[in-house]
């Protein structure tokens, strides 16, 4: 009798004991640690395998899964193995194995992990994942009653070299969700889930929603966190494919997108509506923070640190954002949102959102509207834009237009008038100046800790348009809007207690210009500010003051300051800004790092890399080169050193890179005294 036959017999016996009289309404229990449960309340007849429970289940059945790590068997399908959740089945995680009601579970305490690491050999930084599952969870033709609730889904590696870009195996490292054919839908409900450290070589590092060619996906995804996911092409966390008459409009509610990355476009989300389709999701009370779309170097063209909307050839990609925070996202173009209507339409709507300190390395610090030969006309109401930045002000710190049109009203911005809000060619802005608030800090409570509640002194209170919020009567705290007759700007309603910080520092930058260091900083407001000092250090410690600039005392408008270090340290130096109040209290900025010429040169190649990374160098004033390789999450995955020969030139391989998963890495190369210290961005592709 084969092991497979024994397994099937065991499942059949289990089925006899578990099925109730009303077939299709069964509750099953799964506990990988069942033997360790000694309480009399332990679940009766708990299965050890989630995969077995799924194979036994039909529409209407419920599965409760206890804490632990679960992977599907790979003896038949290898890396193509996946947890295939049948339509209509409800799967809940977060239990300790003794609960009798859903209300008793604790999702945070009882971590229930669906893992792509089938061999359990991934390091903490998810290296050594070349043997991980392509896709961890699959839905096909799933009804809206289908539910995944209370899980962490982590370690998927969709890098199948034989699959097409839009297929499972190459897209959707955590979840691949697809309708089964034309005019069919797949729209599972996903709640209380965390998607972390998943990768897709093509699209959707975490989730790929496939609705193209007459399919439909209207999933509800709520209270989920997407963190540290990556796509080699587009949609670092999520890719919504409504192309070619597809209908892909999921709703994301109370979701967080943090530190996701795409190499080409859409650091967090990509909405594809090419060819007459519709990819217009709703984002309600979501947060997009520190997502990025960055290539191998700062000059590689990439778009949309947070969300990319693509309406092409009759397609419609016009998502709706309500009560959303966009914080510190970054891309080559469009630090936050890029909307391209190329013979189609890409016109998102933003209501009561906050855009804060997003950055474009070229143009469009917050939003880029590119109509191409179609329509791109974002509509902005009751929003706040503060501290967003493009490469230069002439590239559009807030908005960049190319034949696009932006409509903005009842919003607060950090410029002096409507004309300063945008830059671009051919496009235009419809700015209702009478409803706008210009160049006045909104008095957020604590931006350093991402607290964007308004203080009682804020001019953003009672400054909005009530008609814009009729469909969404709650703020980000789920409190009712319109407390004092008129809606407030931004994501929260009502004032909170507190006082502004002495100095609200918007930016502090250092730039090497003709062998001198230009230092600049901007404040939004100043209270009892005495003076600033520029401090410099060779090693990031033991700082010395090199200049003093008097402060504005008390100010409620933007103030810009500059100074120049005309004799910078050769090699690497660190700068910080020290601010002193009239009462002697002192505050420090973060560090800025500058590398001046050291007479040497170093190059990493090939880049993108496959099995090997080499370094070539010449004219270095050092005897030993040290190198450290970090992944995109800042975790060191490799390190070593190389002795420089007498000719002061040569090349060597840093080795062992063939074992690293595809993705973005940062190579730090430095000498024994840190006089030479250079960082190089490396793209590792699958072999």
Short mmCIF file of N, CA and C in Angstrom, two decimals, residues 29-126:
data_model
loop_
_atom_site.label_atom_id
_atom_site.label_comp_id
_atom_site.label_asym_id
_atom_site.label_seq_id
_atom_site.Cartn_x
_atom_site.Cartn_y
_atom_site.Cartn_z
N UNK A 29 -11.18 21.93 11.92
CA UNK A 29 -10.13 22.52 12.73
C UNK A 29 -8.77 22.03 12.22
N UNK A 30 -7.80 22.94 12.23
CA UNK A 30 -6.43 22.60 11.83
C UNK A 30 -5.49 23.12 12.89
N UNK A 31 -4.61 22.24 13.36
CA UNK A 31 -3.64 22.64 14.39
C UNK A 31 -2.37 21.85 14.19
N UNK A 32 -1.36 22.51 13.65
CA UNK A 32 -0.10 21.82 13.40
C UNK A 32 0.60 21.41 14.69
N UNK A 33 0.18 22.02 15.81
CA UNK A 33 0.75 21.69 17.12
C UNK A 33 -0.27 20.96 17.99
N UNK A 34 -1.14 20.16 17.36
CA UNK A 34 -2.24 19.56 18.10
C UNK A 34 -1.76 18.75 19.29
N UNK A 35 -0.64 18.05 19.12
CA UNK A 35 -0.15 17.19 20.21
C UNK A 35 0.25 17.95 21.45
N UNK A 36 0.51 19.24 21.31
CA UNK A 36 0.95 20.03 22.47
C UNK A 36 -0.22 20.65 23.22
N UNK A 37 -1.43 20.46 22.72
CA UNK A 37 -2.61 21.03 23.37
C UNK A 37 -3.15 20.03 24.39
N UNK A 38 -3.02 20.36 25.67
CA UNK A 38 -3.43 19.46 26.75
C UNK A 38 -4.69 19.92 27.44
N UNK A 39 -5.23 21.09 27.06
CA UNK A 39 -6.44 21.59 27.68
C UNK A 39 -7.63 20.72 27.30
N UNK A 40 -8.60 20.54 28.21
CA UNK A 40 -9.82 19.80 27.85
C UNK A 40 -10.63 20.50 26.78
N UNK A 41 -10.30 21.79 26.53
CA UNK A 41 -11.02 22.54 25.51
C UNK A 41 -10.38 22.43 24.13
N UNK A 42 -9.35 21.60 24.01
CA UNK A 42 -8.69 21.46 22.71
C UNK A 42 -9.69 21.03 21.65
N UNK A 43 -9.47 21.54 20.44
CA UNK A 43 -10.38 21.22 19.34
C UNK A 43 -10.43 19.71 19.10
N UNK A 44 -11.59 19.14 18.97
CA UNK A 44 -11.70 17.70 18.70
C UNK A 44 -11.37 17.37 17.25
N UNK A 45 -10.55 16.35 17.07
CA UNK A 45 -10.27 15.86 15.72
C UNK A 45 -9.57 16.84 14.82
N UNK A 46 -8.75 17.72 15.39
CA UNK A 46 -8.06 18.71 14.56
C UNK A 46 -7.10 18.04 13.59
N UNK A 47 -7.13 18.50 12.33
CA UNK A 47 -6.20 18.02 11.33
C UNK A 47 -4.86 18.73 11.49
N UNK A 48 -3.80 18.04 11.08
CA UNK A 48 -2.47 18.65 11.13
C UNK A 48 -2.19 19.49 9.89
N UNK A 49 -2.91 19.23 8.81
CA UNK A 49 -2.60 19.85 7.52
C UNK A 49 -3.73 20.75 7.06
N UNK A 50 -3.43 22.03 6.78
CA UNK A 50 -4.40 22.92 6.19
C UNK A 50 -4.76 22.45 4.79
N UNK A 51 -3.80 21.93 4.07
CA UNK A 51 -4.06 21.45 2.73
C UNK A 51 -5.12 20.33 2.74
N UNK A 52 -5.04 19.43 3.71
CA UNK A 52 -6.04 18.37 3.82
C UNK A 52 -7.42 18.95 4.09
N UNK A 53 -7.49 19.94 4.98
CA UNK A 53 -8.78 20.56 5.29
C UNK A 53 -9.38 21.23 4.07
N UNK A 54 -8.56 21.89 3.25
CA UNK A 54 -9.05 22.53 2.04
C UNK A 54 -9.56 21.50 1.04
N UNK A 55 -8.85 20.38 0.93
CA UNK A 55 -9.26 19.34 -0.01
C UNK A 55 -10.61 18.73 0.38
N UNK A 56 -10.94 18.75 1.65
CA UNK A 56 -12.19 18.18 2.14
C UNK A 56 -13.36 19.14 2.07
N UNK A 57 -13.09 20.41 1.86
CA UNK A 57 -14.11 21.44 2.08
C UNK A 57 -14.84 21.81 0.80
N UNK A 58 -16.08 22.24 0.99
CA UNK A 58 -16.94 22.70 -0.08
C UNK A 58 -17.55 24.04 0.31
N UNK A 59 -18.23 24.68 -0.64
CA UNK A 59 -18.82 25.98 -0.40
C UNK A 59 -19.71 25.97 0.83
N UNK A 60 -19.52 26.95 1.69
CA UNK A 60 -20.25 27.05 2.94
C UNK A 60 -19.50 26.50 4.14
N UNK A 61 -18.44 25.75 3.91
CA UNK A 61 -17.65 25.19 5.01
C UNK A 61 -16.74 26.26 5.61
N UNK A 62 -16.38 26.03 6.88
CA UNK A 62 -15.50 26.93 7.61
C UNK A 62 -14.30 26.16 8.14
N UNK A 63 -13.13 26.78 8.06
CA UNK A 63 -11.90 26.18 8.59
C UNK A 63 -11.29 27.13 9.61
N UNK A 64 -11.05 26.62 10.82
CA UNK A 64 -10.33 27.38 11.84
C UNK A 64 -8.92 26.82 11.95
N UNK A 65 -7.92 27.72 11.91
CA UNK A 65 -6.53 27.30 11.88
C UNK A 65 -5.81 27.89 13.09
N UNK A 66 -5.16 27.03 13.86
CA UNK A 66 -4.42 27.48 15.05
C UNK A 66 -3.07 28.06 14.65
N UNK A 67 -2.46 28.77 15.58
CA UNK A 67 -1.17 29.41 15.32
C UNK A 67 -0.14 28.38 14.90
N UNK A 68 0.81 28.83 14.09
CA UNK A 68 1.85 27.95 13.58
C UNK A 68 2.19 28.35 12.16
N UNK A 69 3.09 27.60 11.55
CA UNK A 69 3.51 27.86 10.17
C UNK A 69 3.07 26.70 9.30
N UNK A 70 2.42 27.03 8.18
CA UNK A 70 1.84 26.02 7.31
C UNK A 70 2.36 26.19 5.89
N UNK A 71 2.70 25.07 5.26
CA UNK A 71 3.10 25.04 3.86
C UNK A 71 2.42 23.86 3.19
N UNK A 72 2.07 23.97 1.91
CA UNK A 72 1.48 22.82 1.21
C UNK A 72 2.55 21.80 0.84
N UNK A 73 2.12 20.57 0.59
CA UNK A 73 3.05 19.53 0.18
C UNK A 73 3.56 19.81 -1.23
N UNK A 74 4.84 19.56 -1.45
CA UNK A 74 5.46 19.85 -2.75
C UNK A 74 5.92 18.60 -3.47
N UNK A 75 5.52 17.41 -2.97
CA UNK A 75 6.03 16.17 -3.56
C UNK A 75 5.51 15.94 -4.97
N UNK A 76 4.39 16.56 -5.33
CA UNK A 76 3.83 16.37 -6.67
C UNK A 76 4.09 17.59 -7.56
N UNK A 77 3.77 18.77 -7.06
CA UNK A 77 3.84 19.98 -7.89
C UNK A 77 5.07 20.84 -7.65
N UNK A 78 5.93 20.46 -6.73
CA UNK A 78 7.14 21.23 -6.48
C UNK A 78 6.83 22.65 -6.09
N UNK A 79 7.54 23.61 -6.69
CA UNK A 79 7.35 25.01 -6.35
C UNK A 79 6.01 25.56 -6.82
N UNK A 80 5.30 24.81 -7.67
CA UNK A 80 3.97 25.22 -8.09
C UNK A 80 2.89 24.88 -7.08
N UNK A 81 3.25 24.16 -6.02
CA UNK A 81 2.27 23.85 -4.97
C UNK A 81 1.72 25.13 -4.38
N UNK A 82 0.45 25.09 -3.96
CA UNK A 82 -0.21 26.29 -3.45
C UNK A 82 -1.39 25.88 -2.58
N UNK A 83 -1.79 26.74 -1.67
CA UNK A 83 -3.03 26.54 -0.94
C UNK A 83 -4.17 27.05 -1.83
N UNK A 84 -4.89 26.14 -2.45
CA UNK A 84 -6.00 26.51 -3.33
C UNK A 84 -7.29 26.55 -2.51
N UNK A 85 -7.84 27.73 -2.31
CA UNK A 85 -9.01 27.88 -1.45
C UNK A 85 -10.27 27.80 -2.29
N UNK A 86 -11.11 26.79 -2.07
CA UNK A 86 -12.31 26.61 -2.89
C UNK A 86 -13.29 27.76 -2.71
N UNK A 87 -14.10 27.98 -3.74
CA UNK A 87 -15.10 29.05 -3.69
C UNK A 87 -16.08 28.80 -2.56
N UNK A 88 -16.36 29.84 -1.80
CA UNK A 88 -17.34 29.77 -0.74
C UNK A 88 -16.83 29.24 0.58
N UNK A 89 -15.57 28.84 0.67
CA UNK A 89 -15.00 28.34 1.91
C UNK A 89 -14.41 29.51 2.70
N UNK A 90 -14.67 29.53 4.02
CA UNK A 90 -14.18 30.58 4.90
C UNK A 90 -13.05 30.04 5.74
N UNK A 91 -11.88 30.65 5.65
CA UNK A 91 -10.68 30.17 6.34
C UNK A 91 -10.22 31.25 7.31
N UNK A 92 -10.19 30.91 8.60
CA UNK A 92 -9.82 31.85 9.65
C UNK A 92 -8.55 31.37 10.36
N UNK A 93 -7.63 32.30 10.63
CA UNK A 93 -6.45 32.02 11.44
C UNK A 93 -6.49 32.82 12.72
N UNK A 94 -5.48 32.62 13.58
CA UNK A 94 -5.36 33.42 14.80
C UNK A 94 -5.88 32.76 16.05
N UNK A 95 -5.97 31.44 16.08
CA UNK A 95 -6.50 30.72 17.24
C UNK A 95 -5.37 30.06 18.03
N UNK A 96 -5.65 29.76 19.32
CA UNK A 96 -4.70 28.97 20.09
C UNK A 96 -5.10 27.49 20.15
N UNK A 97 -6.25 27.14 19.60
CA UNK A 97 -6.67 25.75 19.53
C UNK A 97 -7.70 25.35 20.56
N UNK A 98 -8.25 26.33 21.30
CA UNK A 98 -9.25 26.01 22.32
C UNK A 98 -10.53 26.82 22.18
N UNK A 99 -10.58 27.75 21.24
CA UNK A 99 -11.71 28.68 21.15
C UNK A 99 -12.99 27.97 20.69
N UNK A 100 -14.09 28.53 21.11
CA UNK A 100 -15.39 28.04 20.66
C UNK A 100 -16.15 29.08 19.85
N UNK A 101 -15.68 30.35 19.87
CA UNK A 101 -16.30 31.40 19.07
C UNK A 101 -15.20 32.22 18.39
N UNK A 102 -15.55 32.85 17.27
CA UNK A 102 -14.58 33.69 16.56
C UNK A 102 -14.10 34.85 17.42
N UNK A 103 -14.98 35.37 18.27
CA UNK A 103 -14.62 36.51 19.10
C UNK A 103 -13.52 36.22 20.10
N UNK A 104 -13.23 34.95 20.36
CA UNK A 104 -12.20 34.60 21.32
C UNK A 104 -10.79 34.60 20.73
N UNK A 105 -10.68 34.57 19.43
CA UNK A 105 -9.34 34.46 18.83
C UNK A 105 -8.56 35.75 18.98
N UNK A 106 -7.24 35.67 18.90
CA UNK A 106 -6.35 36.82 18.99
C UNK A 106 -5.35 36.70 17.84
N UNK A 107 -5.61 37.45 16.77
CA UNK A 107 -4.79 37.33 15.57
C UNK A 107 -3.35 37.77 15.81
N UNK A 108 -3.16 38.80 16.64
CA UNK A 108 -1.81 39.29 16.90
C UNK A 108 -1.02 38.32 17.76
N UNK A 109 -1.66 37.76 18.77
CA UNK A 109 -0.96 36.85 19.68
C UNK A 109 -0.70 35.50 19.05
N UNK A 110 -1.67 34.99 18.32
CA UNK A 110 -1.56 33.64 17.74
C UNK A 110 -1.24 33.75 16.25
N UNK A 111 0.00 34.06 15.95
CA UNK A 111 0.42 34.24 14.57
C UNK A 111 0.20 32.95 13.78
N UNK A 112 -0.52 33.06 12.69
CA UNK A 112 -0.81 31.92 11.83
C UNK A 112 -0.24 32.25 10.46
N UNK A 113 0.80 31.53 10.08
CA UNK A 113 1.62 31.91 8.93
C UNK A 113 1.44 30.91 7.80
N UNK A 114 1.10 31.41 6.64
CA UNK A 114 1.14 30.63 5.41
C UNK A 114 2.43 30.99 4.70
N UNK A 115 3.34 30.05 4.62
CA UNK A 115 4.71 30.36 4.23
C UNK A 115 5.08 29.72 2.89
N UNK A 116 5.85 30.48 2.12
CA UNK A 116 6.42 29.93 0.90
C UNK A 116 7.72 29.20 1.12
N UNK A 117 8.23 29.27 2.33
CA UNK A 117 9.52 28.65 2.67
C UNK A 117 9.28 27.18 3.03
N UNK A 118 9.10 26.35 2.03
CA UNK A 118 8.71 24.96 2.26
C UNK A 118 9.79 24.16 2.97
N UNK A 119 11.04 24.55 2.83
CA UNK A 119 12.13 23.83 3.48
C UNK A 119 12.56 24.44 4.80
N UNK A 120 11.95 25.55 5.16
CA UNK A 120 12.27 26.18 6.44
C UNK A 120 13.70 26.64 6.57
N UNK A 121 14.32 27.02 5.45
CA UNK A 121 15.74 27.37 5.49
C UNK A 121 16.00 28.83 5.12
N UNK A 122 14.93 29.65 5.03
CA UNK A 122 15.15 31.07 4.74
C UNK A 122 15.80 31.75 5.93
N UNK A 123 16.73 32.63 5.65
CA UNK A 123 17.31 33.45 6.71
C UNK A 123 16.32 34.54 7.07
N UNK A 124 16.65 35.28 8.13
CA UNK A 124 15.75 36.33 8.60
C UNK A 124 15.49 37.37 7.53
N UNK A 125 16.45 37.57 6.64
CA UNK A 125 16.29 38.57 5.59
C UNK A 125 15.79 37.96 4.28
N UNK A 126 15.26 36.73 4.35
CA UNK A 126 14.66 36.05 3.21
C UNK A 126 15.64 35.84 2.07
#
